[in-house]
Amino acid sequence: MMILTKKMIEIRSILQKVGQSSTLTLPSIVVIGSQSSGKSSVLEAIVGHEFLPKGTNMVTRRPIELTLVNTPKGQEEYGEFPDLGLRRITDFSSIQRTLTELNLAVPDSECVSHEPIHLTVYSPNVPDLSLIDLPGYIQVVGANQPLQLKQKIAELCDKYIQPPNVILAISAADVDLANSTALRASRRVDPRGERTIGVITKMDLVDPIRGAAILNDKQYGLRLGYVGVVAKAPSTPGLFKIGHTNLMSTITKQENAYFSSHPLEFGPEAGVNVGTTTLRKKLMNVLEQTMSSSLQGTSDAIKQELEEATYEFKVQYNDRPLSAESYLAESLDAFKHSFKQFTEEFGRPQMHELLKNELDQKVLDLLAARYWNKPIEDLSPAKPEVDSIYDLPKADPDSLYWHRQLDASTSALTKLGVGRLATTVVASSIQAHIDKIIGQSTFANHPFARDAIMEATSTILNERYYSTSDQVENCIKPYKFEIDVDEREWGLGREQVGNVLKKELKDCESALGSLESAVGGRRKLKEVMSFVDKARKGDVIVEGGDGRTGAGGFSAALLARGREAVFLRDRADIIKMRLLAVKSKQCAGINNKYYCPEVFLNAAASKLASTAVLFLNVELLSEFYYNFPRELDLRLGRQLAQSEVEKFAREDPRIRHHLEVIRRKELLELVLEKMESLRQLEGRERERRGGA
Ligand code: GDP
């Protein structure tokens, strides 16, 4: 029973997963032959399908490591390219196309590549075999081929025909054996002909007597012998294609017809081996024996690899176990922990501050639009005893105008869409915080996890967005009709707006500073500003210049900066004035609210923020805090497929290497275990045979 080869092929596929660095090789059958010797035809006859690249332009440019896996009778035949992730290809012409593409991807300038293509064919009609197809030896280098090509092909073949591999040397019957490139190459590495099988193709093209003589050749004596075949696919491409599944039986019939019509030369009495069926059996036997005798050596090599992997694991990773799952689980736990901390630090006070800052800005805008945009002279001077270089405006509490101004401002504030604004501000802040937590976590190196977490965040927030903003909008509705500010609130507002104005003043001044350095100094800016001032009063004509140079000898860009500076200076002046006003006695009490709209609006903004925050807390924040960890579990927990977990862990190079060392070690352990039981099986077999 050919159990060994099958098991060894399984082991080989495990070893392939161990990775490139592995120096382990299990014996294979390496097919060599010169171009047109019939190499492809023989391989296709063995597999029973046309699947190899065809064409005149050197179509085999990479080694094809072909694994044949025998499957139970009646099962479908298919091929797989494990490296490409191409599975269960039942159409062999599609395998042929893929092979052609893979080969032609090697540029003409290089012509051959040492990188093997892995192809596995599963079929009830094939034996368990491991074959390697190599580029055919060439005699003459073609016009558009590199000169060293001959050399390059020979080097590639030499690499593969080393022990313990079996050499399948293909020669055509119509070429003198002395001229067979394949036999010559084999002779160099296997001078006693101990691991070479000779295949003589195109037996139909020579006289049967001569054909039989070749098979009996003693000059190039091979211990494993010669097999003669007629492997030519009986279809002429282009005329009609034979059914793929019939190739094997068609060739067998064709060979039977030919060989049995010359019983004297090829019959049972003749003592020669003929036919692809015989060849197939021979390959199985030879490979099985080779596998058996290489068991010990392979076992030793695997033991050594395993020792190295074990050592690396110890030295580099202190024997610390790690799996993609455990890494993900630990990362997720740590992330959730950081998130928990965040939930303790981000609550109502923080939301209030965020929202209040936002509303403060809106209040500043309203003040600018309703009060500060007036030329300063329009605001009537304050009482002369106020100790200031500025004239403070005085708003007559009985004037309907100032009543309307404050009412309109308050109404604009309450109606600016506080619901949306508040929800947006808090939601974006949560998003920014989560992003920051990711940045400080192991997930920082994992784009996949980062995306999943950000998506979890926005999903929850989006789900709550409209209902939250509606709720907030509803609950501040009463303020749209009336806002009552008591003395305490007024006092607080007065203090706060002072700070807001101071900060605004600072911003204005630093913006002015930037403009100064942008135009090249204070003096320059002053010059432009004074020109802009004059122009505003009508003292000079701004029109003029040719559009590029602007007016007054200043460039258009400079003038624009001048205008900006003048605006900033005026705004700063007003803010200074209003700061003094807010600090003055007139603003000390609520009874003067028409004179101090800043304080009143600030107090109103605080009330809006407090109310909004109450609902934001219930509708958005608590919901988010509850759902987020669950959503994380969903997206990064059990729901992930094993392959996704692996992909995730491997995104981090350190983790990838750690995992690889462990995997390598585990695979080698597995292989070694399998090898040991195979050896025991072999031992028992030998004993049984010996005893019998
Ligand atoms: P490769 O270049 O070594 O792969 O050779 P091919 O398998 O492509 O065969 C070269 C040519 O020889 C093709 O036209 C085949 O049809 C033909 N051929 C292969 N084997 C036989 C055979 O046994 N008998 C005959 N008459 N022709 C064959």
XYZ file of C-alpha atoms and ligand atoms in Angstrom:
720
model
C 0.000 0.000 0.000
C 1.287 3.409 -0.990
C 0.539 5.004 2.307
C 3.902 6.608 2.844
C 3.869 8.916 -0.157
C 0.397 10.142 0.713
C 1.397 10.849 4.304
C 4.614 12.476 3.228
C 2.731 14.703 0.798
C 0.524 15.785 3.689
C 3.628 16.484 5.700
C 5.069 18.430 2.803
C 2.033 20.675 2.677
C 2.423 21.343 6.400
C 6.096 22.059 5.895
C 5.257 24.521 3.153
C 3.319 26.482 5.752
C 6.384 26.572 7.977
C 7.750 29.133 5.599
C 10.506 30.072 3.266
C 13.348 29.762 5.707
C 12.772 26.043 5.928
C 15.575 24.061 4.378
C 13.568 20.905 4.575
C 12.899 19.057 1.361
C 11.004 15.868 0.961
C 11.860 13.836 -2.123
C 10.080 14.730 -5.351
C 10.269 13.533 -8.902
C 11.982 16.147 -11.034
C 11.119 16.139 -14.697
C 13.849 17.266 -17.073
C 14.186 17.129 -20.828
C 15.144 19.285 -23.725
C 12.574 21.384 -25.518
C 10.127 19.332 -27.588
C 11.317 16.064 -26.068
C 7.665 15.466 -25.099
C 8.058 16.430 -21.451
C 4.704 18.210 -21.212
C 2.960 15.402 -23.023
C 4.249 12.863 -20.500
C 3.195 14.986 -17.510
C -0.223 15.554 -18.990
C -0.614 11.857 -19.708
C 0.171 11.147 -16.046
C -2.348 13.703 -14.817
C -4.887 12.876 -17.518
C -5.473 16.501 -18.482
C -4.020 19.127 -20.730
C -3.071 21.809 -18.257
C 0.492 22.902 -19.041
C 1.313 26.160 -20.828
C 1.761 25.685 -24.562
C 3.476 27.886 -27.064
C 6.716 28.506 -28.835
C 7.969 31.365 -26.700
C 9.546 29.454 -23.798
C 6.372 29.065 -21.794
C 7.810 27.271 -18.767
C 9.854 29.898 -17.008
C 9.361 28.925 -13.382
C 9.507 25.520 -11.692
C 6.032 24.079 -11.285
C 5.838 22.050 -8.095
C 2.987 19.745 -8.895
C 1.402 17.684 -6.154
C -0.993 14.933 -7.143
C -3.443 13.794 -4.512
C -5.390 10.620 -5.039
C -9.015 11.034 -3.967
C -11.684 8.343 -3.562
C -13.418 6.990 -6.678
C -16.200 9.026 -8.166
C -15.017 12.339 -6.793
C -14.602 15.428 -8.887
C -11.179 16.337 -10.285
C -9.829 19.798 -9.545
C -6.694 21.825 -9.096
C -5.600 24.404 -6.521
C -2.988 27.134 -6.365
C -2.511 27.368 -2.596
C -0.194 30.404 -2.783
C -2.735 32.363 -4.793
C -5.652 31.235 -2.671
C -7.237 29.736 -5.794
C -9.291 26.738 -4.700
C -11.222 23.970 -6.441
C -10.651 24.880 -10.074
C -12.497 22.170 -11.948
C -11.831 23.608 -15.389
C -8.346 22.488 -16.416
C -8.126 24.983 -19.247
C -8.444 27.660 -16.582
C -5.516 26.050 -14.725
C -3.624 26.168 -18.003
C -4.417 29.875 -18.397
C -3.286 30.636 -14.862
C -0.027 28.748 -15.373
C 0.581 30.577 -18.628
C 0.010 33.931 -16.975
C 2.269 33.074 -14.044
C 5.038 32.013 -16.387
C 4.720 34.917 -18.768
C 4.850 37.291 -15.809
C 8.559 36.508 -15.705
C 9.999 39.225 -17.958
C 11.565 38.244 -21.288
C 14.830 39.770 -20.151
C 15.151 37.225 -17.355
C 13.363 34.325 -19.007
C 13.644 32.035 -15.992
C 12.871 32.502 -12.332
C 13.734 30.225 -9.419
C 10.499 30.969 -7.608
C 8.308 27.883 -7.826
C 4.610 27.792 -8.670
C 2.698 25.433 -6.401
C -0.120 23.497 -7.983
C -2.043 20.612 -6.444
C -4.298 18.354 -8.471
C -6.913 16.229 -6.707
C -8.334 13.329 -8.655
C -9.393 9.713 -8.238
C -7.370 8.969 -11.387
C -3.960 10.158 -10.238
C -1.573 8.457 -7.830
C -0.159 10.368 -4.850
C 2.884 11.961 -6.393
C 5.019 14.969 -6.079
C 6.461 16.127 -9.400
C 8.456 19.158 -10.404
C 8.308 20.432 -13.961
C 11.259 22.544 -15.030
C 11.952 24.717 -18.081
C 13.136 22.538 -20.963
C 16.819 22.532 -21.808
C 17.477 24.558 -24.910
C 20.069 23.868 -27.550
C 20.172 27.219 -29.277
C 19.430 30.576 -27.710
C 16.680 32.417 -29.585
C 17.115 35.877 -31.074
C 15.203 37.706 -28.363
C 16.500 35.601 -25.472
C 19.359 36.489 -23.149
C 22.650 34.844 -24.071
C 23.154 33.242 -20.691
C 19.706 31.639 -20.906
C 21.105 28.192 -21.590
C 23.264 28.548 -18.514
C 20.412 29.878 -16.416
C 18.143 26.954 -17.240
C 20.933 24.485 -16.505
C 21.534 26.124 -13.117
C 17.880 25.995 -12.202
C 17.648 22.323 -13.176
C 20.839 21.519 -11.287
C 19.318 22.911 -8.146
C 16.419 20.482 -8.366
C 18.125 17.298 -9.531
C 20.056 16.947 -6.269
C 19.349 14.038 -3.906
C 17.018 12.909 -2.482
C 14.970 13.829 -5.566
C 14.266 11.266 -8.252
C 15.111 12.376 -11.798
C 12.686 11.689 -14.608
C 14.875 12.122 -17.669
C 12.824 12.562 -20.825
C 14.378 11.747 -24.185
C 12.696 11.317 -27.552
C 13.146 8.022 -29.361
C 13.953 9.799 -32.597
C 16.995 11.475 -31.062
C 20.154 9.529 -30.348
C 20.424 8.834 -26.592
C 23.995 10.057 -26.729
C 22.541 13.458 -27.572
C 19.967 13.462 -24.782
C 20.466 16.591 -22.668
C 18.381 15.092 -19.899
C 20.518 11.972 -19.575
C 23.670 14.035 -19.695
C 22.455 16.244 -16.868
C 21.374 13.249 -14.818
C 24.694 11.534 -15.324
C 26.510 14.493 -13.774
C 24.631 14.275 -10.474
C 23.743 10.579 -10.507
C 26.701 8.938 -12.280
C 25.684 5.420 -11.275
C 22.144 5.911 -12.466
C 20.607 5.051 -9.118
C 17.842 7.590 -8.892
C 17.063 8.310 -12.528
C 14.130 6.945 -14.463
C 14.512 7.167 -18.216
C 11.431 7.966 -20.266
C 11.603 7.478 -23.992
C 8.858 9.384 -25.796
C 7.700 9.272 -29.394
C 8.180 5.501 -29.567
C 5.805 5.552 -32.549
C 8.259 7.607 -34.548
C 10.989 4.978 -34.731
C 11.193 1.459 -36.001
C 9.961 -0.930 -33.245
C 13.200 -2.880 -33.278
C 15.194 0.266 -32.751
C 12.696 1.421 -30.108
C 13.077 -1.806 -28.148
C 16.840 -1.497 -28.374
C 16.728 1.941 -26.806
C 14.677 0.613 -23.896
C 17.271 -2.081 -23.362
C 20.116 0.403 -23.498
C 23.084 -0.679 -21.437
C 25.413 2.154 -22.336
C 23.371 4.544 -20.234
C 22.319 1.891 -17.779
C 19.773 3.045 -15.241
C 18.971 0.951 -12.192
C 15.361 2.152 -12.302
C 15.204 1.415 -16.031
C 13.586 2.963 -19.082
C 9.914 3.256 -19.954
C 8.762 3.813 -23.512
C 5.623 5.845 -24.171
C 3.497 7.297 -26.904
C 2.164 10.276 -25.026
C 1.143 12.552 -27.851
C -2.307 14.026 -27.267
C -4.325 12.743 -30.214
C -5.950 16.072 -31.057
C -4.579 18.678 -33.366
C -5.129 21.952 -31.571
C -7.504 24.164 -33.485
C -9.281 21.331 -35.258
C -11.132 19.785 -32.377
C -10.444 19.364 -28.712
C -10.859 15.989 -27.126
C -12.804 15.772 -23.915
C -10.351 16.515 -21.129
C -11.401 13.610 -18.959
C -10.691 11.216 -21.815
C -7.043 12.064 -22.256
C -5.816 9.326 -19.973
C -7.877 6.558 -21.525
C -7.293 7.847 -25.056
C -3.550 7.702 -24.572
C -3.767 4.312 -22.918
C -5.801 2.983 -25.874
C -3.404 4.535 -28.342
C -0.406 3.025 -26.566
C -2.055 -0.369 -26.249
C -2.838 -0.336 -29.957
C 0.727 0.560 -30.875
C 2.640 -1.665 -28.479
C 0.391 -4.732 -28.903
C 0.767 -4.534 -32.669
C 4.492 -5.206 -32.126
C 4.330 -8.087 -29.619
C 7.771 -9.326 -30.508
C 9.424 -6.072 -29.500
C 7.116 -4.883 -26.737
C 5.121 -7.920 -25.562
C 5.424 -9.528 -22.099
C 8.224 -11.758 -23.310
C 10.297 -8.819 -24.545
C 11.207 -7.741 -21.037
C 10.806 -3.982 -21.638
C 8.631 -1.429 -19.867
C 6.135 0.442 -22.010
C 3.102 2.687 -21.581
C 2.153 5.597 -19.382
C 0.213 3.298 -17.047
C 3.407 1.381 -16.360
C 5.239 4.665 -15.951
C 2.687 5.897 -13.430
C 3.040 2.723 -11.347
C 6.791 2.918 -11.506
C 6.772 6.508 -10.334
C 4.611 5.559 -7.357
C 6.870 2.698 -6.359
C 10.074 4.609 -6.769
C 8.801 7.632 -4.885
C 7.459 5.465 -2.081
C 10.821 3.767 -1.699
C 12.701 7.041 -1.846
C 10.394 8.518 0.774
C 10.968 5.512 2.958
C 14.724 5.726 2.769
C 14.733 9.471 3.378
C 12.519 9.199 6.459
C 15.367 9.186 8.921
C 17.233 12.071 7.301
C 14.097 14.171 7.015
C 13.208 13.428 10.611
C 16.623 14.599 11.743
C 16.383 17.763 9.685
C 12.994 18.544 11.183
C 14.311 17.918 14.687
C 17.065 20.399 14.067
C 14.681 23.027 12.697
C 12.482 22.478 15.706
C 15.382 22.952 18.072
C 16.190 26.245 16.388
C 12.616 27.449 16.587
C 12.405 26.419 20.247
C 15.586 28.283 21.007
C 14.393 31.422 19.241
C 11.120 31.257 21.130
C 12.960 31.011 24.412
C 15.535 33.699 23.777
C 13.391 36.239 22.005
C 10.066 35.686 23.651
C 10.927 34.089 26.940
C 8.617 31.191 26.089
C 5.714 33.583 26.378
C 2.687 32.000 24.739
C 0.724 34.138 22.324
C -2.066 33.567 19.899
C -3.824 35.955 17.595
C -6.965 35.480 19.710
C -5.271 36.099 23.020
C -3.521 39.142 21.610
C -6.786 40.548 20.347
C -8.561 39.753 23.607
C -5.832 41.418 25.678
C -5.739 44.461 23.423
C -9.496 44.740 23.619
C -9.486 44.474 27.409
C -6.824 47.125 27.731
C -8.726 49.368 25.372
C -11.946 48.915 27.309
C -10.069 49.736 30.482
C -8.831 53.021 29.037
C -12.329 53.697 27.827
C -13.686 53.102 31.334
C -11.247 55.654 32.651
C -12.405 58.105 30.059
C -16.041 57.608 31.082
C -15.095 58.590 34.599
C -13.415 61.757 33.404
C -15.923 62.872 30.830
C -19.355 63.686 32.177
C -21.747 66.537 32.700
C -19.224 69.191 33.760
C -17.069 68.482 30.706
C -20.033 68.537 28.360
C -21.196 71.772 29.935
C -17.851 73.394 29.385
C -17.723 72.272 25.754
C -21.177 73.532 25.015
C -20.734 76.751 26.930
C -17.581 77.574 24.983
C -19.457 77.027 21.775
C -22.350 79.213 22.883
C -19.908 81.893 24.068
C -18.633 82.126 20.531
C -22.164 82.429 19.223
C -22.831 85.188 21.759
C -19.748 87.055 20.584
C -21.034 86.805 17.016
C -24.444 88.100 18.069
C -22.889 90.984 19.982
C -20.769 91.895 17.006
C -23.758 91.817 14.696
C -26.229 93.652 16.903
C -24.115 96.002 19.007
C -20.521 96.325 17.989
C -20.975 96.856 14.301
C -22.304 100.340 14.953
C -19.807 103.128 14.529
C -18.610 103.872 18.031
C -20.038 107.369 17.940
C -23.530 105.897 17.644
C -23.321 104.498 21.091
C -24.052 107.391 23.358
C -21.258 108.355 25.753
C -21.330 107.036 29.290
C -21.405 109.103 32.446
C -18.422 111.410 32.456
C -17.238 110.283 35.917
C -16.257 106.825 34.596
C -12.539 106.738 34.852
C -11.604 105.710 31.368
C -9.944 106.880 28.271
C -12.832 105.345 26.399
C -16.293 106.697 26.197
C -18.547 103.956 27.356
C -21.822 103.745 25.533
C -24.891 104.178 27.610
C -28.079 102.424 26.731
C -31.111 104.187 28.020
C -33.138 101.533 29.888
C -36.337 103.201 28.763
C -35.393 103.229 25.102
C -37.486 100.843 23.068
C -34.539 100.455 20.683
C -32.297 98.808 23.256
C -35.154 96.618 24.447
C -35.625 95.363 20.957
C -31.938 94.826 20.482
C -31.654 92.622 23.549
C -34.874 90.741 22.822
C -33.755 90.035 19.259
C -30.327 88.884 20.421
C -31.771 86.598 23.080
C -34.211 85.181 20.614
C -31.442 84.582 18.069
C -29.447 82.786 20.746
C -32.252 80.465 21.820
C -33.269 79.791 18.259
C -29.891 79.060 16.729
C -30.550 75.331 16.865
C -29.112 74.531 20.259
C -30.299 70.919 19.961
C -28.202 70.167 16.898
C -25.307 72.299 18.040
C -25.093 70.651 21.463
C -25.396 67.126 20.075
C -22.800 67.772 17.398
C -20.334 69.320 19.805
C -20.583 66.461 22.271
C -20.589 63.747 19.610
C -17.485 65.142 17.895
C -15.754 65.434 21.204
C -16.517 61.802 22.028
C -15.171 60.816 18.621
C -12.012 62.803 19.144
C -11.503 61.240 22.559
C -11.997 57.717 21.246
C -9.523 58.444 18.494
C -7.061 59.592 21.127
C -7.602 56.483 23.232
C -6.958 54.340 20.157
C -3.770 56.296 19.508
C -2.510 55.419 22.975
C -3.545 51.773 22.763
C -2.106 48.735 20.977
C -4.760 49.346 18.352
C -2.734 52.327 17.156
C -0.759 49.915 14.937
C -3.852 48.233 13.584
C -5.714 50.083 10.853
C -8.336 47.362 10.751
C -9.177 47.686 14.454
C -8.979 51.466 14.326
C -11.559 51.524 11.560
C -13.776 49.040 13.373
C -13.705 51.110 16.566
C -14.304 54.416 14.842
C -17.169 52.838 12.967
C -18.634 51.469 16.193
C -18.415 54.971 17.648
C -20.105 56.708 14.783
C -22.760 54.025 14.456
C -23.927 54.513 18.041
C -23.677 58.281 17.879
C -25.499 58.473 14.558
C -28.276 56.282 15.863
C -28.869 58.661 18.758
C -28.188 61.885 16.916
C -31.645 62.973 15.747
C -33.597 61.903 18.790
C -31.062 63.556 21.076
C -31.057 66.855 19.234
C -34.858 66.827 19.165
C -35.041 66.168 22.890
C -32.572 68.915 23.677
C -34.393 71.322 21.393
C -37.680 70.493 23.122
C -36.360 70.973 26.589
C -34.920 74.403 25.914
C -38.196 75.506 24.305
C -39.411 77.531 27.330
C -36.342 79.756 27.033
C -37.470 80.802 23.609
C -40.312 82.676 25.294
C -38.672 83.978 28.381
C -35.392 83.831 30.201
C -35.305 84.732 33.874
C -31.895 85.540 35.203
C -31.509 85.910 38.947
C -28.858 87.908 40.805
C -26.573 84.945 41.350
C -26.693 83.980 37.700
C -26.069 87.554 36.709
C -23.001 87.715 38.913
C -21.650 84.509 37.420
C -22.365 85.683 33.895
C -20.567 88.927 34.571
C -17.484 87.104 35.730
C -17.549 84.653 32.869
C -18.138 87.110 30.086
C -15.207 89.103 31.436
C -13.022 86.087 30.774
C -14.541 85.503 27.364
C -13.887 89.105 26.358
C -10.340 88.988 27.682
C -9.640 85.884 25.655
C -11.179 87.454 22.568
C -9.039 90.528 23.079
C -5.947 88.392 23.295
C -6.898 86.565 20.114
C -7.394 89.890 18.300
C -4.046 91.124 19.477
C -2.172 88.012 18.513
C -3.848 88.061 15.091
C -2.646 91.630 14.721
C 0.821 90.502 15.711
C 0.794 87.834 13.012
C -0.282 90.418 10.440
C 2.588 92.629 11.500
C 5.153 89.967 10.875
C 3.396 88.936 7.671
C 3.777 92.410 6.103
C 7.268 92.903 7.460
C 7.023 94.926 10.638
C 4.894 97.195 12.744
C 5.740 100.354 10.820
C 4.752 98.948 7.514
C 1.427 97.723 8.906
C 0.785 101.101 10.528
C 1.349 102.831 7.168
C -1.157 100.665 5.367
C -3.628 100.944 8.240
C -3.505 104.678 8.212
C -4.047 104.671 4.487
C -7.077 102.390 4.920
C -8.370 104.685 7.689
C -8.046 107.717 5.464
C -9.711 105.938 2.608
C -12.595 105.044 4.847
C -13.112 108.654 5.772
C -12.957 109.580 2.105
C -9.688 111.509 2.455
C -7.963 109.478 -0.219
C -9.176 107.597 -3.217
C -8.883 103.888 -2.932
C -9.829 103.227 -6.527
C -6.936 103.269 -8.900
C -3.964 101.129 -9.599
C -4.277 98.500 -12.243
C -5.803 95.822 -10.073
C -2.483 94.283 -9.380
C -0.814 97.117 -7.624
C -3.884 98.337 -5.707
C -4.087 101.927 -4.469
C -1.822 104.344 -2.632
C 1.244 102.549 -3.877
C 0.317 99.472 -1.808
C -0.132 96.101 -3.402
C -3.611 94.595 -3.393
C -2.479 91.916 -0.958
C -1.010 94.499 1.377
C -4.210 96.542 1.272
C -6.241 93.455 2.138
C -4.037 92.871 5.149
C -4.350 96.510 6.083
C -8.109 96.273 6.011
C -7.980 93.155 8.150
C -5.693 94.881 10.635
C -7.990 97.890 10.842
C -10.902 95.588 11.511
C -8.985 93.763 14.236
C -7.841 97.021 15.838
C -11.391 98.375 15.903
C -12.687 95.144 17.322
C -10.003 95.168 19.992
C -10.933 98.777 20.858
C -14.558 97.859 21.239
C -13.764 94.810 23.328
C -11.579 96.885 25.612
C -14.385 99.344 25.979
C -16.905 96.618 26.690
C -14.577 95.001 29.181
C -14.500 98.242 31.096
C -18.243 98.493 30.835
C -18.763 94.992 32.180
C -16.447 95.704 35.081
C -18.114 99.046 35.825
C -20.739 99.554 38.492
C -23.405 99.921 35.860
C -23.135 96.221 35.124
C -23.139 95.111 38.737
C -26.832 94.316 38.877
C -29.455 92.750 36.730
C -31.548 95.900 36.689
C -29.262 97.299 34.050
C -29.436 94.460 31.606
C -30.044 96.684 28.567
C -26.786 98.395 29.238
C -24.923 95.112 29.664
C -26.195 92.733 26.989
C -22.936 90.716 27.222
C -23.680 89.688 30.778
C -27.298 88.890 30.128
C -26.540 86.797 27.045
C -23.784 84.969 28.850
C -26.118 84.073 31.696
C -28.707 82.958 29.139
C -26.109 80.782 27.386
C -25.244 79.145 30.708
C -28.871 78.302 31.324
C -29.184 76.804 27.847
C -26.022 74.778 28.305
C -27.086 73.411 31.701
C -30.478 72.327 30.458
C -29.059 70.822 27.282
C -26.465 68.894 29.212
C -29.084 67.239 31.405
C -30.646 65.667 28.353
C -27.423 65.031 26.500
C -26.327 63.037 29.477
C -29.359 60.791 29.421
C -29.946 60.559 25.703
C -26.448 60.452 24.320
C -23.642 59.990 26.797
C -25.107 57.268 29.028
C -26.383 55.429 25.999
C -22.979 55.629 24.405
C -21.200 54.481 27.534
C -23.537 51.518 27.780
C -23.500 50.467 24.144
C -19.926 51.135 23.115
C -18.223 48.217 24.920
C -20.921 45.888 23.593
C -20.473 47.187 20.080
C -16.722 46.622 20.446
C -17.304 43.034 21.497
C -19.512 42.592 18.516
C -17.044 44.007 16.018
C -13.778 42.801 17.486
C -14.938 39.835 19.491
C -16.611 36.557 18.736
C -18.018 37.681 15.414
C -14.604 37.900 13.774
C -13.579 34.975 11.622
C -10.339 33.243 12.533
C -8.706 34.609 9.392
C -9.670 38.154 10.351
C -8.253 37.735 13.836
C -5.019 36.498 12.275
C -4.948 39.361 9.821
C -5.493 41.796 12.650
C -2.704 40.429 14.826
C -0.278 40.317 11.935
C -0.672 44.005 11.225
C 1.811 44.627 14.013
C 5.249 43.418 12.851
C 6.429 42.493 16.360
C 3.340 40.428 17.008
C 3.548 38.889 13.560
C 7.052 37.659 14.207
C 6.174 36.351 17.643
C 3.200 34.482 16.206
C 5.296 33.125 13.373
C 7.893 31.688 15.705
C 5.171 29.975 17.714
C 3.393 28.715 14.625
C 6.603 27.407 13.156
C 7.366 25.614 16.367
C 3.904 24.124 16.557
C 3.917 23.030 12.924
C 7.310 21.433 13.290
C 6.153 19.625 16.407
C 3.134 18.384 14.506
C 5.277 17.250 11.572
C 7.733 15.531 13.834
C 4.956 13.677 15.563
C 3.596 12.514 12.220
C 7.065 11.512 11.077
C 7.633 9.487 14.231
C 4.426 7.542 13.800
C 5.296 6.953 10.139
C 8.648 5.575 11.131
C 7.051 3.261 13.627
C 4.665 2.103 10.929
C 7.601 1.490 8.609
C 9.452 -0.389 11.306
C 6.505 -2.676 11.918
C 6.149 -3.243 8.172
C 9.785 -4.237 7.913
C 9.463 -6.579 10.877
C 6.385 -8.136 9.346
C 8.139 -8.596 6.016
C 11.242 -9.929 7.740
C 9.182 -12.338 9.845
C 7.191 -13.584 6.874
P 8.086 19.581 -24.484
O 8.556 20.795 -25.171
O 9.221 18.703 -24.083
O 7.159 19.804 -23.377
O 7.338 18.692 -25.586
P 5.804 18.534 -25.927
O 5.169 17.625 -24.930
O 5.180 19.853 -26.106
O 5.931 17.750 -27.272
C 6.589 18.304 -28.382
C 5.924 17.795 -29.648
O 6.064 16.398 -29.741
C 4.434 18.037 -29.679
O 4.034 18.400 -30.945
C 3.831 16.718 -29.290
O 2.555 16.511 -29.844
C 4.825 15.765 -29.855
N 4.868 14.500 -29.137
C 5.009 14.326 -27.813
N 5.010 13.024 -27.496
C 4.862 12.351 -28.641
C 4.800 10.938 -28.989
O 4.879 10.077 -28.127
N 4.644 10.639 -30.268
C 4.564 11.589 -31.253
N 4.417 11.210 -32.510
N 4.635 12.895 -30.989
C 4.789 13.275 -29.690
